[in-house]
Short mmCIF file of C-alpha atoms in Angstrom, two decimals:
data_model
loop_
_atom_site.label_atom_id
_atom_site.label_comp_id
_atom_site.label_asym_id
_atom_site.label_seq_id
_atom_site.Cartn_x
_atom_site.Cartn_y
_atom_site.Cartn_z
CA MET T 20 134.24 74.58 108.73
CA LYS T 21 130.48 74.66 109.33
CA ALA T 22 127.62 75.75 107.10
CA LEU T 23 124.22 77.25 107.74
CA ILE T 24 121.88 76.65 104.80
CA PHE T 25 119.00 79.08 104.34
CA ASP T 26 115.65 78.31 102.81
CA SER T 27 113.82 81.35 101.43
CA GLY T 28 111.38 81.76 104.36
CA PRO T 29 113.94 82.74 107.03
CA LEU T 30 115.59 85.36 104.79
CA ILE T 31 112.18 86.83 103.96
CA ASN T 32 111.31 86.73 107.65
CA LEU T 33 114.50 88.52 108.75
CA SER T 34 114.18 91.04 105.92
CA MET T 35 110.56 91.88 106.76
CA ASN T 36 111.45 92.24 110.44
CA GLY T 37 114.49 94.44 109.78
CA LEU T 38 116.73 91.81 111.37
CA LEU T 39 119.08 90.92 108.52
CA PHE T 40 121.84 92.77 110.34
CA THR T 41 121.89 89.97 112.93
CA LEU T 42 123.28 87.68 110.24
CA GLU T 43 126.19 90.08 109.70
CA GLU T 44 126.82 90.13 113.43
CA LEU T 45 126.57 86.35 113.88
CA LYS T 46 128.86 85.77 110.92
CA LYS T 47 131.67 87.77 112.56
CA ASN T 48 132.28 85.06 115.16
CA PHE T 49 131.21 82.09 113.08
CA ASP T 50 133.71 79.66 111.67
CA GLY T 51 131.84 78.81 108.52
CA LYS T 52 129.56 79.95 105.75
CA PHE T 53 125.97 81.09 105.38
CA LEU T 54 124.78 79.46 102.14
CA ILE T 55 121.90 79.72 99.70
CA THR T 56 121.12 77.74 96.56
CA GLU T 57 120.19 79.16 93.15
CA ALA T 58 116.57 78.06 93.69
CA VAL T 59 116.41 80.00 96.98
CA LYS T 60 118.08 83.04 95.39
CA ARG T 61 115.35 83.06 92.73
CA GLU T 62 112.73 83.31 95.49
CA VAL T 63 114.45 85.86 97.71
CA VAL T 64 116.22 88.10 95.19
CA ASP T 65 115.55 87.52 91.49
CA ARG T 66 111.75 87.28 91.47
CA PRO T 67 110.88 89.89 94.15
CA MET T 68 113.31 92.33 92.51
CA ASN T 69 110.66 92.77 89.81
CA ILE T 70 107.74 93.22 92.23
CA ASP T 71 107.37 96.77 93.57
CA LYS T 72 106.12 95.68 96.98
CA PHE T 73 109.07 93.37 97.68
CA GLU T 74 111.89 95.07 95.79
CA LEU T 75 113.37 96.67 98.91
CA GLY T 76 113.42 93.36 100.78
CA ALA T 77 115.14 91.71 97.84
CA LEU T 78 117.73 94.52 97.68
CA ARG T 79 118.53 94.04 101.35
CA ILE T 80 119.20 90.34 100.81
CA GLN T 81 121.17 91.08 97.65
CA ARG T 82 123.37 93.38 99.74
CA LEU T 83 124.26 90.45 102.03
CA LEU T 84 125.31 88.45 98.99
CA THR T 85 127.42 91.32 97.70
CA LYS T 86 129.09 91.70 101.09
CA GLY T 87 129.80 87.97 101.28
CA VAL T 88 127.70 87.45 104.42
CA LEU T 89 125.57 85.11 102.36
CA GLU T 90 127.29 82.96 99.78
CA MET T 91 126.10 80.83 96.93
CA ALA T 92 126.32 77.04 97.32
CA SER T 93 129.02 76.97 94.64
CA SER T 94 131.40 78.59 97.17
CA VAL T 95 131.74 75.22 98.92
CA GLY T 96 132.63 73.47 95.69
CA VAL T 97 129.29 71.97 94.87
CA ASP T 98 128.69 71.62 91.15
CA GLU T 99 125.51 73.47 90.16
CA ALA T 100 124.49 70.78 87.67
CA TRP T 101 124.94 68.09 90.33
CA LEU T 102 122.90 70.11 92.84
CA LYS T 103 120.13 70.66 90.31
CA ASN T 104 120.06 66.97 89.51
CA GLU T 105 119.98 65.95 93.20
CA THR T 106 117.25 68.51 93.87
CA GLU T 107 115.21 67.04 91.03
CA LYS T 108 115.67 63.52 92.42
CA LEU T 109 114.55 64.65 95.88
CA MET T 110 111.55 66.46 94.38
CA ILE T 111 110.45 63.30 92.60
CA ALA T 112 110.94 61.18 95.72
CA ALA T 113 109.26 63.59 98.14
CA ASN T 114 106.39 64.38 95.77
CA GLY T 115 105.79 60.67 95.36
CA ALA T 116 106.02 59.88 99.07
CA VAL T 117 102.59 61.14 100.13
CA ARG T 118 99.65 59.36 98.56
CA PHE T 119 95.90 59.32 98.69
CA LYS T 120 94.93 55.99 97.08
CA SER T 121 97.02 55.98 93.89
CA ILE T 122 97.31 59.77 93.69
CA ALA T 123 100.72 61.19 94.59
CA ILE T 124 100.31 64.57 96.31
CA LYS T 125 102.91 67.16 95.41
CA ILE T 126 104.02 68.49 98.75
CA VAL T 127 107.33 70.32 98.23
CA SER T 128 109.00 72.84 95.93
CA ASP T 129 112.46 72.90 94.39
CA ALA T 130 113.86 75.57 96.74
CA GLU T 131 113.07 73.48 99.81
CA MET T 132 114.53 70.32 98.27
CA SER T 133 117.64 72.16 97.09
CA CYS T 134 118.42 72.86 100.77
CA LEU T 135 118.27 69.13 101.53
CA ALA T 136 120.42 68.35 98.47
CA LEU T 137 123.06 70.85 99.60
CA SER T 138 122.94 69.47 103.15
CA SER T 139 123.51 65.94 101.76
CA PHE T 140 126.54 67.19 99.81
CA LEU T 141 127.98 68.78 102.96
CA ASN T 142 127.25 65.67 105.04
CA LYS T 143 129.25 63.58 102.57
CA LYS T 144 132.14 66.04 102.95
CA ALA T 145 131.78 65.78 106.76
CA VAL T 146 130.91 69.49 106.99
CA GLU T 147 128.67 70.12 109.98
CA ASN T 148 125.57 71.92 108.77
CA LEU T 149 122.10 73.08 109.76
CA ILE T 150 119.17 74.08 107.58
CA VAL T 151 117.19 77.16 108.58
CA ILE T 152 113.62 76.63 107.40
CA ASP T 153 110.40 78.23 108.61
CA GLU T 154 107.78 76.27 106.72
CA ARG T 155 106.77 73.07 108.42
CA THR T 156 106.14 70.47 105.68
CA THR T 157 109.78 69.79 104.80
CA ARG T 158 110.71 69.75 108.48
CA MET T 159 107.89 67.32 109.32
CA LEU T 160 108.71 65.06 106.39
CA VAL T 161 112.25 64.66 107.72
CA GLU T 162 111.73 64.76 111.49
CA ASN T 163 108.40 63.00 111.90
CA ALA T 164 106.72 61.83 108.70
CA GLN T 165 104.05 60.05 110.72
CA ASN T 166 102.91 63.40 112.08
CA LEU T 167 102.67 64.71 108.53
CA GLU T 168 100.59 61.68 107.56
CA ARG T 169 98.22 62.27 110.51
CA LEU T 170 97.97 65.99 109.85
CA MET T 171 97.20 65.58 106.16
CA SER T 172 94.72 62.75 106.76
CA GLU T 173 92.84 64.89 109.27
CA LYS T 174 92.90 68.06 107.22
CA LEU T 175 92.06 66.46 103.89
CA HIS T 176 89.48 64.04 105.38
CA ARG T 177 91.18 61.29 103.41
CA ALA T 178 93.41 58.39 104.45
CA VAL T 179 96.78 59.72 103.31
CA LYS T 180 99.83 57.43 103.45
CA VAL T 181 103.47 58.49 103.65
CA ASP T 182 106.11 56.11 102.35
CA LEU T 183 109.72 57.27 102.66
CA HIS T 184 111.47 54.30 101.03
CA ASN T 185 112.74 56.48 98.16
CA LEU T 186 114.06 59.15 100.52
CA LYS T 187 117.36 58.02 102.00
CA ASP T 188 119.39 59.53 104.83
CA LEU T 189 116.64 61.95 105.83
CA ALA T 190 117.55 61.67 109.51
CA ARG T 191 120.91 63.32 108.87
CA HIS T 192 119.31 66.68 108.10
CA LYS T 193 119.02 69.05 111.05
CA PHE T 194 116.69 72.03 111.16
CA ILE T 195 116.23 75.24 113.04
CA ARG T 196 113.79 78.09 112.39
CA THR T 197 114.27 81.85 112.30
CA SER T 198 112.97 81.83 115.87
CA GLU T 199 115.92 79.77 117.13
CA LEU T 200 118.30 81.85 115.01
CA VAL T 201 117.19 85.11 116.66
CA TYR T 202 117.38 83.30 120.01
CA VAL T 203 121.06 82.66 119.28
CA ALA T 204 121.47 86.30 118.25
CA TYR T 205 119.84 87.36 121.52
CA LYS T 206 122.09 85.06 123.58
CA ALA T 207 125.12 86.30 121.65
CA GLY T 208 124.10 89.89 122.44
CA VAL T 209 124.01 91.08 118.83
CA THR T 210 120.41 92.27 118.51
CA GLN T 211 121.18 95.93 119.33
CA LEU T 212 118.28 95.83 121.78
CA GLU T 213 118.16 95.79 125.56
CA GLY T 214 115.59 94.96 128.21
CA LYS T 215 113.40 92.18 129.52
CA LYS T 216 111.06 92.10 126.56
CA VAL T 217 113.65 91.70 123.83
CA LEU T 218 113.52 87.90 123.51
CA ASP T 219 109.71 87.86 123.47
CA ALA T 220 109.60 90.60 120.88
CA LEU T 221 112.12 88.91 118.63
CA VAL T 222 110.55 85.46 118.73
CA TYR T 223 106.99 86.70 118.28
CA ALA T 224 108.13 88.84 115.36
CA THR T 225 109.55 85.75 113.64
CA LYS T 226 106.35 83.79 114.31
CA PHE T 227 104.18 86.48 112.75
CA LYS T 228 106.33 86.59 109.63
CA GLY T 229 106.02 82.91 108.90
CA ALA T 230 108.16 80.82 111.29
CA SER T 231 106.07 77.77 112.11
CA ILE T 232 106.53 77.89 115.88
CA SER T 233 103.65 77.44 118.31
CA PHE T 234 102.92 79.57 121.38
CA SER T 235 103.80 76.63 123.64
CA GLU T 236 107.18 76.25 121.91
CA ILE T 237 107.77 79.97 122.41
CA ASN T 238 107.01 79.54 126.11
CA GLU T 239 109.54 76.71 126.25
CA LEU T 240 112.13 78.94 124.64
CA ARG T 241 111.46 81.74 127.12
CA LYS T 242 112.05 79.39 130.04
CA MET T 243 115.51 78.37 128.84
CA MET Q 23 83.59 59.59 91.03
CA GLU Q 24 83.56 61.11 94.47
CA GLU Q 25 85.67 64.02 93.22
CA VAL Q 26 83.39 64.59 90.23
CA GLU Q 27 80.33 64.67 92.44
CA HIS Q 28 82.14 67.12 94.68
CA LYS Q 29 82.99 69.45 91.78
CA ILE Q 30 79.38 69.36 90.57
CA SER Q 31 77.98 69.98 94.02
CA VAL Q 32 80.29 72.99 94.56
CA LEU Q 33 79.39 74.59 91.23
CA GLU Q 34 75.65 73.95 91.62
CA GLY Q 35 75.88 75.45 95.10
CA THR Q 36 77.82 78.44 93.79
CA LYS Q 37 75.19 79.16 91.17
CA GLN Q 38 72.44 79.11 93.77
CA ALA Q 39 74.41 81.04 96.40
CA LEU Q 40 75.17 83.75 93.84
CA LEU Q 41 71.50 84.11 93.01
CA GLU Q 42 70.68 84.34 96.72
CA LYS Q 43 73.66 86.66 97.33
CA ASN Q 44 74.67 84.36 100.18
CA ALA Q 45 78.28 85.23 101.11
CA SER Q 46 78.72 82.71 103.93
CA TRP Q 47 77.54 79.83 101.73
CA LEU Q 48 79.97 80.90 99.00
CA ARG Q 49 82.82 81.02 101.52
CA GLU Q 50 81.90 77.56 102.79
CA LEU Q 51 81.83 76.22 99.23
CA SER Q 52 85.24 77.77 98.61
CA ASN Q 53 86.64 76.07 101.71
CA GLN Q 54 85.29 72.74 100.48
CA THR Q 55 87.33 73.07 97.29
CA ILE Q 56 90.61 73.17 99.23
CA HIS Q 57 90.66 69.43 99.87
CA CYS Q 58 90.38 68.75 96.15
CA ALA Q 59 92.83 71.52 95.23
CA SER Q 60 95.42 70.22 97.72
CA VAL Q 61 95.25 66.62 96.52
CA HIS Q 62 94.87 67.04 92.75
CA GLN Q 63 96.50 70.46 92.35
CA ASP Q 64 94.79 70.83 88.96
CA SER Q 65 94.12 74.26 87.51
CA GLY Q 66 90.33 73.73 87.60
CA SER Q 67 90.24 73.13 91.37
CA ILE Q 68 92.62 76.01 92.04
CA VAL Q 69 90.62 78.45 89.90
CA THR Q 70 87.37 77.30 91.53
CA ALA Q 71 88.76 77.89 95.03
CA VAL Q 72 89.98 81.42 94.20
CA LEU Q 73 86.96 82.37 92.12
CA VAL Q 74 84.33 81.24 94.62
CA TYR Q 75 86.18 82.92 97.51
CA SER Q 76 86.46 86.17 95.50
CA LEU Q 77 82.74 86.04 94.79
CA SER Q 78 82.04 85.52 98.50
CA LYS Q 79 84.02 88.68 99.26
CA LEU Q 80 82.25 90.73 96.59
CA VAL Q 81 78.87 89.59 97.92
CA GLU Q 82 79.87 90.06 101.56
CA ARG Q 83 80.88 93.67 100.88
CA LYS Q 84 77.64 94.22 98.97
CA ASP Q 85 79.65 95.16 95.91
CA PHE Q 86 76.82 93.90 93.73
CA ALA Q 87 75.05 97.17 94.53
CA LYS Q 88 77.98 99.18 93.17
CA ILE Q 89 78.99 97.04 90.24
CA LYS Q 90 77.29 97.96 87.02
CA GLY Q 91 76.29 94.79 85.19
CA TRP Q 92 76.42 92.51 88.24
CA ASP Q 93 73.38 90.53 87.08
CA LYS Q 94 74.86 89.95 83.64
CA MET Q 95 78.10 88.80 85.25
CA VAL Q 96 76.20 86.31 87.44
CA HIS Q 97 74.34 85.09 84.36
CA ASP Q 98 77.61 84.64 82.37
CA LEU Q 99 79.27 82.85 85.28
CA SER Q 100 76.27 80.61 85.77
CA GLU Q 101 76.37 79.56 82.10
CA LEU Q 102 80.06 78.76 82.32
CA PHE Q 103 79.54 76.79 85.56
CA THR Q 104 76.80 74.79 83.76
CA LEU Q 105 79.25 73.98 80.96
CA ALA Q 106 81.92 73.03 83.53
CA ILE Q 107 79.44 70.75 85.30
CA LYS Q 108 78.62 69.06 81.99
CA ALA Q 109 82.34 68.59 81.32
CA ALA Q 110 82.88 67.15 84.80
CA MET Q 111 79.99 64.70 84.32
CA GLU Q 112 81.56 63.55 81.06
CA ASN Q 113 85.03 63.34 82.65
CA GLU Q 114 86.32 65.96 80.21
CA GLU Q 115 88.92 67.47 82.52
CA GLU Q 116 90.44 69.75 79.90
CA GLU Q 117 87.02 71.13 79.03
CA TYR Q 118 86.23 71.58 82.72
CA ASN Q 119 89.47 73.52 83.29
CA LYS Q 120 88.84 75.61 80.17
CA ASN Q 121 85.38 76.66 81.34
CA MET Q 122 86.62 77.49 84.82
CA GLY Q 123 89.42 79.53 83.25
CA ARG Q 124 86.85 81.41 81.19
CA ALA Q 125 84.80 82.01 84.34
CA ARG Q 126 87.84 83.55 85.95
CA GLU Q 127 88.30 85.77 82.88
CA VAL Q 128 84.71 87.02 83.26
CA LEU Q 129 85.55 88.31 86.72
CA ASP Q 130 89.05 89.40 85.73
CA SER Q 131 87.86 91.58 82.88
CA PHE Q 132 85.28 93.43 84.85
CA GLY Q 133 85.79 96.80 83.19
CA SER Q 134 84.45 99.40 85.61
CA ILE Q 135 86.20 98.14 88.72
CA LYS Q 136 88.91 95.92 87.27
CA LYS Q 137 91.59 97.07 89.69
CA TYR Q 138 89.39 96.45 92.69
CA VAL Q 139 88.37 92.99 91.48
CA ASP Q 140 92.05 92.20 90.71
CA ASP Q 141 92.87 93.09 94.31
CA VAL Q 142 90.07 90.89 95.66
CA MET Q 143 91.28 87.99 93.47
CA ARG Q 144 94.89 88.46 94.60
CA LYS Q 145 93.87 88.41 98.26
CA ALA Q 146 91.69 85.36 97.58
CA ALA Q 147 94.71 83.60 96.06
CA VAL Q 148 96.79 84.38 99.19
CA ASN Q 149 93.98 83.08 101.41
CA LYS Q 150 93.65 79.87 99.40
CA ALA Q 151 97.43 79.30 99.32
CA ALA Q 152 97.50 79.65 103.10
CA LYS Q 153 94.70 77.06 103.32
CA VAL Q 154 96.62 74.69 101.07
CA TYR Q 155 99.67 75.16 103.34
CA GLU Q 156 97.47 74.46 106.36
CA HIS Q 157 96.54 71.14 104.72
CA GLY Q 158 100.17 69.96 104.72
CA ILE Q 159 101.53 71.20 101.39
CA SER Q 160 104.80 73.15 101.76
CA LEU Q 161 104.78 76.93 101.64
CA GLY Q 162 106.83 77.00 98.43
CA GLN Q 163 104.55 74.52 96.67
CA ALA Q 164 101.41 76.33 97.88
CA ALA Q 165 102.77 79.66 96.60
CA SER Q 166 103.71 78.11 93.28
CA LEU Q 167 100.26 76.55 92.84
CA LEU Q 168 98.52 79.86 93.31
CA GLY Q 169 101.07 81.85 91.28
CA LEU Q 170 102.29 83.79 94.33
CA THR Q 171 105.66 84.56 95.87
CA ASN Q 172 106.72 83.29 99.30
CA TRP Q 173 106.87 86.96 100.36
CA GLU Q 174 103.12 87.33 99.92
CA LEU Q 175 102.44 84.20 101.94
CA ALA Q 176 104.92 84.62 104.80
CA GLU Q 177 103.02 87.31 106.69
CA TYR Q 178 99.60 85.82 106.08
CA THR Q 179 100.53 82.33 107.25
CA GLY Q 180 102.35 83.76 110.26
CA GLN Q 181 99.12 85.26 111.52
CA GLY Q 182 97.13 82.06 111.11
CA LYS Q 183 96.88 79.07 113.39
CA THR Q 184 98.88 76.63 111.29
CA ALA Q 185 101.75 76.49 113.79
CA GLU Q 186 99.39 75.61 116.62
CA ASN Q 187 98.43 72.23 115.14
CA LYS Q 188 99.19 69.40 117.57
CA TYR Q 189 101.29 67.54 114.98
CA ASN Q 190 103.49 70.55 114.27
CA GLU Q 191 105.97 69.92 117.08
CA THR Q 192 108.35 67.26 115.82
CA ILE Q 193 111.20 67.62 118.32
CA SER Q 194 111.26 69.50 121.60
CA GLU Q 195 111.91 73.23 121.46
CA LYS Q 196 114.61 72.83 124.09
CA GLU Q 197 116.49 70.38 121.87
CA ARG Q 198 116.15 72.56 118.76
CA ALA Q 199 117.28 75.70 120.58
CA LYS Q 200 120.24 73.83 122.07
CA THR Q 201 121.21 72.56 118.61
CA ALA Q 202 121.26 76.18 117.42
CA LEU Q 203 123.30 77.42 120.38
CA ASP Q 204 125.82 74.59 120.10
CA PHE Q 205 126.19 75.14 116.37
CA PHE Q 206 127.14 78.78 116.96
CA GLU Q 207 129.09 77.91 120.10
CA VAL Q 208 127.04 80.40 122.11
CA LYS Q 209 126.45 79.66 125.79
CA GLU Q 210 122.94 79.18 127.22
#
């Protein structure tokens, strides 16, 4: 079995772009589960359900949960209390990892860290998994913390230091963005669209709804 | 000390820029608060960033001509900024935050055009959250700081230049796309 773990951004992105159906299509030939944590569900369903502007988007995501396309983390046997505890530990570690002098800068939220906690659980069970995340901070912290240090030092005009000694096994987490997910959907022929411009249109749409992908990365993707 | 001086300088500047009805100065002052807001994430810095940016928008659109009681509002804000400056000088953080909160209430409770001002403040919060995200704080944490949902931020950040930063690319796009294809067992 495999598992694709969703942060809130990609589900919001697909919902806003009217592309949630691609998840249903991809799931048909996928030997595994599409998972979300309680913290992510709060951001994509529970909270927006009470905001007029986002209620429809939340209902669309709720429908995928009802249909079993998306499943809660508990469906893979993870104990909610354990996940909450691990999320909390990761929050403390990550929010203590970036410092300006003695000040720890809070850089991440619980939903983002809950994805890493779930990925760790699956890694221990030898379940191959990927995290779909559009925002860049969590991704940079895991994939290249030095880049995050440079970026924050430049932007904040302060010498920021990143120390990952309290964050173990970060390298085991693998990430894709909504942009790569729609690329897979395009290659799998499940986008219900035809023509030369389809890939461009899909990837740009994901960029403009929050996927942190640059124009040069998009060009690279187009060349593949 | 540096941070205190910064807070004082922003509020003194805001008082003067409001009197001069100088929108670009107000916007610049608001941008300056983002460094402080991103590092300390205290309510005072966050309120200052949103409030000063909202004021810049109201001045830019020449709303002062339409808003009845604009001068009184500027006077009330100026008094509260003076109190906040005094609190900052005395390192009374709670008092500083309280006065900035009261300043926000002055703008919030602007009777005749409350809905319009609410809208300006909401948009200012989205703008400031996007700036905080641009400075390296995650989207979820930026939204939470400004009391927003990720839905409100997704579109706004997508249209900005955050993704174009040279440090953004952490592994090659080819490798990431291949990881995705392999995971789904879809051929290139």
